[in-house]
C-alpha atoms as an extended CHARMM CRD file, in Angstrom:
* protein
*
       149  EXT
         1         1  MET       CA             19.6710000000       35.3310000000       41.7130000000  PROA      1               0.0000000000
         2         2  LYS       CA             19.2650000000       37.0930000000       38.3850000000  PROA      2               0.0000000000
         3         3  GLY       CA             22.0130000000       34.9210000000       36.8200000000  PROA      3               0.0000000000
         4         4  CYS       CA             20.3520000000       31.6970000000       37.9920000000  PROA      4               0.0000000000
         5         5  TRP       CA             17.0420000000       32.7400000000       36.4460000000  PROA      5               0.0000000000
         6         6  LYS       CA             18.7050000000       33.5740000000       33.0950000000  PROA      6               0.0000000000
         7         7  ARG       CA             20.5270000000       30.2380000000       33.1170000000  PROA      7               0.0000000000
         8         8  PHE       CA             17.2760000000       28.4090000000       33.8970000000  PROA      8               0.0000000000
         9         9  LEU       CA             15.4680000000       30.1430000000       31.0200000000  PROA      9               0.0000000000
        10        10  SER       CA             18.3660000000       29.4410000000       28.6460000000  PROA      10              0.0000000000
        11        11  TYR       CA             18.4250000000       25.7350000000       29.5130000000  PROA      11              0.0000000000
        12        12  SER       CA             14.6300000000       25.5390000000       29.2470000000  PROA      12              0.0000000000
        13        13  ALA       CA             14.6820000000       27.1620000000       25.8110000000  PROA      13              0.0000000000
        14        14  VAL       CA             17.3990000000       24.7870000000       24.5690000000  PROA      14              0.0000000000
        15        15  LEU       CA             15.4900000000       21.7960000000       25.9310000000  PROA      15              0.0000000000
        16        16  PHE       CA             12.2350000000       22.9630000000       24.3330000000  PROA      16              0.0000000000
        17        17  ILE       CA             13.8980000000       23.5180000000       20.9370000000  PROA      17              0.0000000000
        18        18  GLY       CA             15.6290000000       20.1380000000       21.1140000000  PROA      18              0.0000000000
        19        19  ILE       CA             12.4000000000       18.2900000000       21.8820000000  PROA      19              0.0000000000
        20        20  SER       CA             10.5570000000       20.1990000000       19.1320000000  PROA      20              0.0000000000
        21        21  LEU       CA             13.2090000000       19.3590000000       16.5580000000  PROA      21              0.0000000000
        22        22  ALA       CA             13.2210000000       15.6830000000       17.5540000000  PROA      22              0.0000000000
        23        23  ALA       CA              9.4360000000       15.4630000000       17.2370000000  PROA      23              0.0000000000
        24        24  CYS       CA              9.4800000000       17.2990000000       13.9250000000  PROA      24              0.0000000000
        25        25  SER       CA             12.2390000000       15.0390000000       12.6200000000  PROA      25              0.0000000000
        26        26  ALA       CA             10.2740000000       11.9000000000       13.4990000000  PROA      26              0.0000000000
        27        27  THR       CA              7.2700000000       13.2530000000       11.6240000000  PROA      27              0.0000000000
        28        28  HSD       CA              9.1830000000       14.2460000000        8.5020000000  PROA      28              0.0000000000
        29        29  THR       CA             11.2770000000       11.0970000000        8.2750000000  PROA      29              0.0000000000
        30        30  GLY       CA              8.1620000000        8.9490000000        8.2330000000  PROA      30              0.0000000000
        31        31  ASN       CA              8.5500000000        7.4290000000       11.6920000000  PROA      31              0.0000000000
        32        32  THR       CA              5.2530000000        5.6170000000       12.1080000000  PROA      32              0.0000000000
        33        33  HSD       CA              6.3390000000        3.2880000000       14.8780000000  PROA      33              0.0000000000
        34        34  GLY       CA              7.1960000000        0.3620000000       12.6360000000  PROA      34              0.0000000000
        35        35  LYS       CA              4.2680000000        0.6500000000       10.2190000000  PROA      35              0.0000000000
        36        36  THR       CA              4.6870000000        1.5660000000        6.5840000000  PROA      36              0.0000000000
        37        37  PRO       CA              2.6630000000        4.6730000000        5.8290000000  PROA      37              0.0000000000
        38        38  LYS       CA              0.1410000000        4.6250000000        3.0210000000  PROA      38              0.0000000000
        39        39  THR       CA              1.1630000000        7.1040000000        0.3910000000  PROA      39              0.0000000000
        40        40  PRO       CA             -1.6740000000        7.9200000000       -1.9860000000  PROA      40              0.0000000000
        41        41  GLY       CA             -0.5430000000        8.0770000000       -5.5930000000  PROA      41              0.0000000000
        42        42  LYS       CA              2.8320000000        6.4970000000       -4.9440000000  PROA      42              0.0000000000
        43        43  THR       CA              3.7290000000        3.5650000000       -7.1240000000  PROA      43              0.0000000000
        44        44  HSD       CA              6.2890000000        1.3340000000       -5.4850000000  PROA      44              0.0000000000
        45        45  ALA       CA              9.0900000000       -0.4650000000       -7.2750000000  PROA      45              0.0000000000
        46        46  PRO       CA              7.9850000000       -3.9470000000       -8.3370000000  PROA      46              0.0000000000
        47        47  THR       CA              9.1230000000       -6.7610000000       -6.1040000000  PROA      47              0.0000000000
        48        48  THR       CA              9.0410000000      -10.5110000000       -6.3180000000  PROA      48              0.0000000000
        49        49  PRO       CA              6.1540000000      -11.8480000000       -4.1920000000  PROA      49              0.0000000000
        50        50  PRO       CA              6.3580000000      -14.8750000000       -1.9180000000  PROA      50              0.0000000000
        51        51  LYS       CA              5.3500000000      -18.2530000000       -3.3820000000  PROA      51              0.0000000000
        52        52  GLU       CA              2.3400000000      -18.6590000000       -1.0710000000  PROA      52              0.0000000000
        53        53  VAL       CA             -0.4380000000      -16.2480000000       -1.9740000000  PROA      53              0.0000000000
        54        54  GLY       CA             -4.0120000000      -15.9190000000       -0.7480000000  PROA      54              0.0000000000
        55        55  GLY       CA             -6.1050000000      -16.2020000000        2.3350000000  PROA      55              0.0000000000
        56        56  GLU       CA             -7.3610000000      -12.6360000000        2.6320000000  PROA      56              0.0000000000
        57        57  THR       CA            -10.3230000000      -12.6890000000        5.0160000000  PROA      57              0.0000000000
        58        58  GLY       CA            -11.3730000000       -9.0420000000        4.9170000000  PROA      58              0.0000000000
        59        59  GLY       CA            -14.1100000000       -7.8140000000        2.6220000000  PROA      59              0.0000000000
        60        60  THR       CA            -13.3130000000       -5.2250000000       -0.0240000000  PROA      60              0.0000000000
        61        61  LEU       CA            -14.3890000000       -1.6190000000        0.2780000000  PROA      61              0.0000000000
        62        62  SER       CA            -17.3990000000       -0.6160000000       -1.7870000000  PROA      62              0.0000000000
        63        63  PRO       CA            -16.5770000000        0.5900000000       -5.3090000000  PROA      63              0.0000000000
        64        64  ASP       CA            -19.1480000000        3.3530000000       -4.7240000000  PROA      64              0.0000000000
        65        65  GLU       CA            -16.6260000000        5.0710000000       -2.4340000000  PROA      65              0.0000000000
        66        66  PHE       CA            -14.3430000000        5.7330000000       -5.4190000000  PROA      66              0.0000000000
        67        67  SER       CA            -14.3890000000        7.1060000000       -8.9450000000  PROA      67              0.0000000000
        68        68  GLY       CA            -12.6810000000        6.4040000000      -12.2590000000  PROA      68              0.0000000000
        69        69  GLU       CA            -10.0490000000        3.6960000000      -12.4130000000  PROA      69              0.0000000000
        70        70  SER       CA            -10.2360000000        3.1720000000       -8.6400000000  PROA      70              0.0000000000
        71        71  ARG       CA            -13.9670000000        2.4440000000       -8.8210000000  PROA      71              0.0000000000
        72        72  GLU       CA            -13.3810000000       -0.0510000000      -11.6330000000  PROA      72              0.0000000000
        73        73  ALA       CA            -10.5850000000       -1.8370000000       -9.7610000000  PROA      73              0.0000000000
        74        74  TYR       CA            -12.5860000000       -2.0390000000       -6.4920000000  PROA      74              0.0000000000
        75        75  ARG       CA            -15.5710000000       -3.3560000000       -8.4730000000  PROA      75              0.0000000000
        76        76  ILE       CA            -13.3970000000       -6.1020000000       -9.9410000000  PROA      76              0.0000000000
        77        77  ALA       CA            -12.0230000000       -7.0430000000       -6.5200000000  PROA      77              0.0000000000
        78        78  GLU       CA            -15.5710000000       -7.1430000000       -5.1150000000  PROA      78              0.0000000000
        79        79  GLU       CA            -16.9460000000       -9.2510000000       -7.9960000000  PROA      79              0.0000000000
        80        80  MET       CA            -14.1270000000      -11.7810000000       -8.3280000000  PROA      80              0.0000000000
        81        81  PRO       CA            -12.3750000000      -12.0670000000       -4.9560000000  PROA      81              0.0000000000
        82        82  GLU       CA            -11.6310000000      -15.7660000000       -5.5100000000  PROA      82              0.0000000000
        83        83  VAL       CA             -9.4140000000      -14.8110000000       -8.4910000000  PROA      83              0.0000000000
        84        84  ILE       CA             -7.8670000000      -11.6170000000       -7.0920000000  PROA      84              0.0000000000
        85        85  ASP       CA             -7.0100000000      -13.3970000000       -3.8110000000  PROA      85              0.0000000000
        86        86  ARG       CA             -4.9050000000      -15.9460000000       -5.7020000000  PROA      86              0.0000000000
        87        87  LEU       CA             -2.7620000000      -13.2730000000       -7.3570000000  PROA      87              0.0000000000
        88        88  PRO       CA              0.3280000000      -11.6960000000       -5.8210000000  PROA      88              0.0000000000
        89        89  CYS       CA              0.6590000000       -7.9280000000       -5.7970000000  PROA      89              0.0000000000
        90        90  TYR       CA              3.8360000000       -6.4810000000       -7.2660000000  PROA      90              0.0000000000
        91        91  CYS       CA              3.7740000000       -2.9850000000       -5.7480000000  PROA      91              0.0000000000
        92        92  GLY       CA              5.7830000000       -4.0250000000       -2.6970000000  PROA      92              0.0000000000
        93        93  CYS       CA              2.8740000000       -4.1690000000       -0.2560000000  PROA      93              0.0000000000
        94        94  MET       CA              3.1390000000       -7.9180000000        0.3200000000  PROA      94              0.0000000000
        95        95  LYS       CA              6.4770000000       -7.2970000000        1.9970000000  PROA      95              0.0000000000
        96        96  GLU       CA              6.0410000000       -3.7560000000        3.3270000000  PROA      96              0.0000000000
        97        97  LEU       CA              2.4300000000       -4.0170000000        4.5130000000  PROA      97              0.0000000000
        98        98  GLU       CA              2.2860000000       -7.8010000000        4.9430000000  PROA      98              0.0000000000
        99        99  HSD       CA             -0.5450000000       -8.1840000000        2.4510000000  PROA      99              0.0000000000
       100       100  VAL       CA             -1.3250000000      -11.8130000000        1.6000000000  PROA      100             0.0000000000
       101       101  SER       CA             -2.5250000000      -11.2130000000       -1.9710000000  PROA      101             0.0000000000
       102       102  LEU       CA             -3.6810000000       -8.5720000000       -4.4250000000  PROA      102             0.0000000000
       103       103  LEU       CA             -7.0990000000       -8.7390000000       -2.7380000000  PROA      103             0.0000000000
       104       104  SER       CA             -5.5600000000       -7.3560000000        0.4780000000  PROA      104             0.0000000000
       105       105  CYS       CA             -4.9830000000       -4.0720000000       -1.3570000000  PROA      105             0.0000000000
       106       106  PHE       CA             -8.7350000000       -3.6270000000       -1.7160000000  PROA      106             0.0000000000
       107       107  VAL       CA             -9.8210000000       -4.1980000000        1.9050000000  PROA      107             0.0000000000
       108       108  ASP       CA             -8.7220000000       -0.6330000000        2.6790000000  PROA      108             0.0000000000
       109       109  GLU       CA             -7.8130000000        2.4410000000        0.6410000000  PROA      109             0.0000000000
       110       110  HSD       CA             -4.3340000000        1.1870000000       -0.3210000000  PROA      110             0.0000000000
       111       111  ALA       CA             -5.2800000000        0.3120000000       -3.9150000000  PROA      111             0.0000000000
       112       112  ALA       CA             -6.9770000000        3.6700000000       -4.4770000000  PROA      112             0.0000000000
       113       113  GLY       CA             -3.5840000000        5.3440000000       -4.1720000000  PROA      113             0.0000000000
       114       114  CYS       CA             -1.5500000000        2.6940000000       -5.9750000000  PROA      114             0.0000000000
       115       115  LYS       CA             -1.4990000000        2.5550000000       -9.7860000000  PROA      115             0.0000000000
       116       116  SER       CA              0.0930000000       -0.8750000000       -9.8060000000  PROA      116             0.0000000000
       117       117  CYS       CA             -2.6460000000       -2.4900000000       -7.7020000000  PROA      117             0.0000000000
       118       118  LYS       CA             -5.4140000000       -0.9980000000       -9.8380000000  PROA      118             0.0000000000
       119       119  LYS       CA             -3.7660000000       -1.9370000000      -13.1290000000  PROA      119             0.0000000000
       120       120  GLU       CA             -3.1070000000       -5.5120000000      -11.9410000000  PROA      120             0.0000000000
       121       121  ALA       CA             -6.7560000000       -6.0090000000      -10.9690000000  PROA      121             0.0000000000
       122       122  ILE       CA             -8.0260000000       -4.5390000000      -14.2280000000  PROA      122             0.0000000000
       123       123  ARG       CA             -5.6010000000       -6.6610000000      -16.2540000000  PROA      123             0.0000000000
       124       124  ALA       CA             -6.6150000000       -9.7810000000      -14.3120000000  PROA      124             0.0000000000
       125       125  SER       CA            -10.2630000000       -9.0620000000      -15.1330000000  PROA      125             0.0000000000
       126       126  GLU       CA             -9.4760000000       -8.6860000000      -18.8390000000  PROA      126             0.0000000000
       127       127  LEU       CA             -7.6300000000      -12.0150000000      -18.8470000000  PROA      127             0.0000000000
       128       128  TYR       CA            -10.4330000000      -13.7120000000      -16.9070000000  PROA      128             0.0000000000
       129       129  GLU       CA            -12.9580000000      -12.4230000000      -19.4600000000  PROA      129             0.0000000000
       130       130  GLU       CA            -10.7690000000      -13.9800000000      -22.1900000000  PROA      130             0.0000000000
       131       131  GLY       CA            -11.2520000000      -17.3490000000      -20.4690000000  PROA      131             0.0000000000
       132       132  LYS       CA             -7.7930000000      -17.6460000000      -18.9020000000  PROA      132             0.0000000000
       133       133  SER       CA             -7.3530000000      -19.8160000000      -15.8070000000  PROA      133             0.0000000000
       134       134  VAL       CA             -6.0770000000      -18.3380000000      -12.5530000000  PROA      134             0.0000000000
       135       135  GLU       CA             -2.6990000000      -19.9550000000      -13.2110000000  PROA      135             0.0000000000
       136       136  GLU       CA             -2.5250000000      -18.3880000000      -16.6670000000  PROA      136             0.0000000000
       137       137  ILE       CA             -3.5940000000      -15.0070000000      -15.2860000000  PROA      137             0.0000000000
       138       138  ARG       CA             -0.9580000000      -15.2680000000      -12.5840000000  PROA      138             0.0000000000
       139       139  ALA       CA              1.7410000000      -16.0100000000      -15.1920000000  PROA      139             0.0000000000
       140       140  VAL       CA              0.7480000000      -13.0260000000      -17.3470000000  PROA      140             0.0000000000
       141       141  ILE       CA              0.5710000000      -10.6980000000      -14.3260000000  PROA      141             0.0000000000
       142       142  ALA       CA              4.0230000000      -11.8880000000      -13.1930000000  PROA      142             0.0000000000
       143       143  HSD       CA              5.4200000000      -11.2500000000      -16.6690000000  PROA      143             0.0000000000
       144       144  GLU       CA              3.8270000000       -7.8140000000      -17.0480000000  PROA      144             0.0000000000
       145       145  PHE       CA              4.1810000000       -6.4700000000      -13.5010000000  PROA      145             0.0000000000
       146       146  GLY       CA              6.9390000000       -8.5460000000      -11.9030000000  PROA      146             0.0000000000
       147       147  LYS       CA             10.4780000000       -7.4590000000      -11.2820000000  PROA      147             0.0000000000
       148       148  LYS       CA             12.4000000000       -6.9880000000      -14.4830000000  PROA      148             0.0000000000
       149       149  LYS       CA             15.8190000000       -8.5800000000      -14.3460000000  PROA      149             0.0000000000
């Protein structure tokens, strides 16, 4: 009887350790059940966006929730959504997070943690203030932020 009890405890311990390691591994390898995690501060490698851009229906978060460059970028997205929605984002989110435009980055906290998104919005605002059309802004943004070949 004593041997059976020891065997039972040994198997239970092995099972417990195995399950713990599997759960820990899923957490550390970024397993989020098919969703790309948001990583504050991480700048993704530039990617080429799809040809069709726009159609974001969500409202942007309030710039008052942020500070510094983030506040400025969220303010721009809030004030000129018709321009920002027609621009692709080059951080990789259009593919990884299925964003439909640069404006999508500002409907949640994604842009706050992404230098590329913030810089694109700020640059777009500068170009708009210079009197550039959306098409011209899009061309400059593609040149400055798009994938370098």
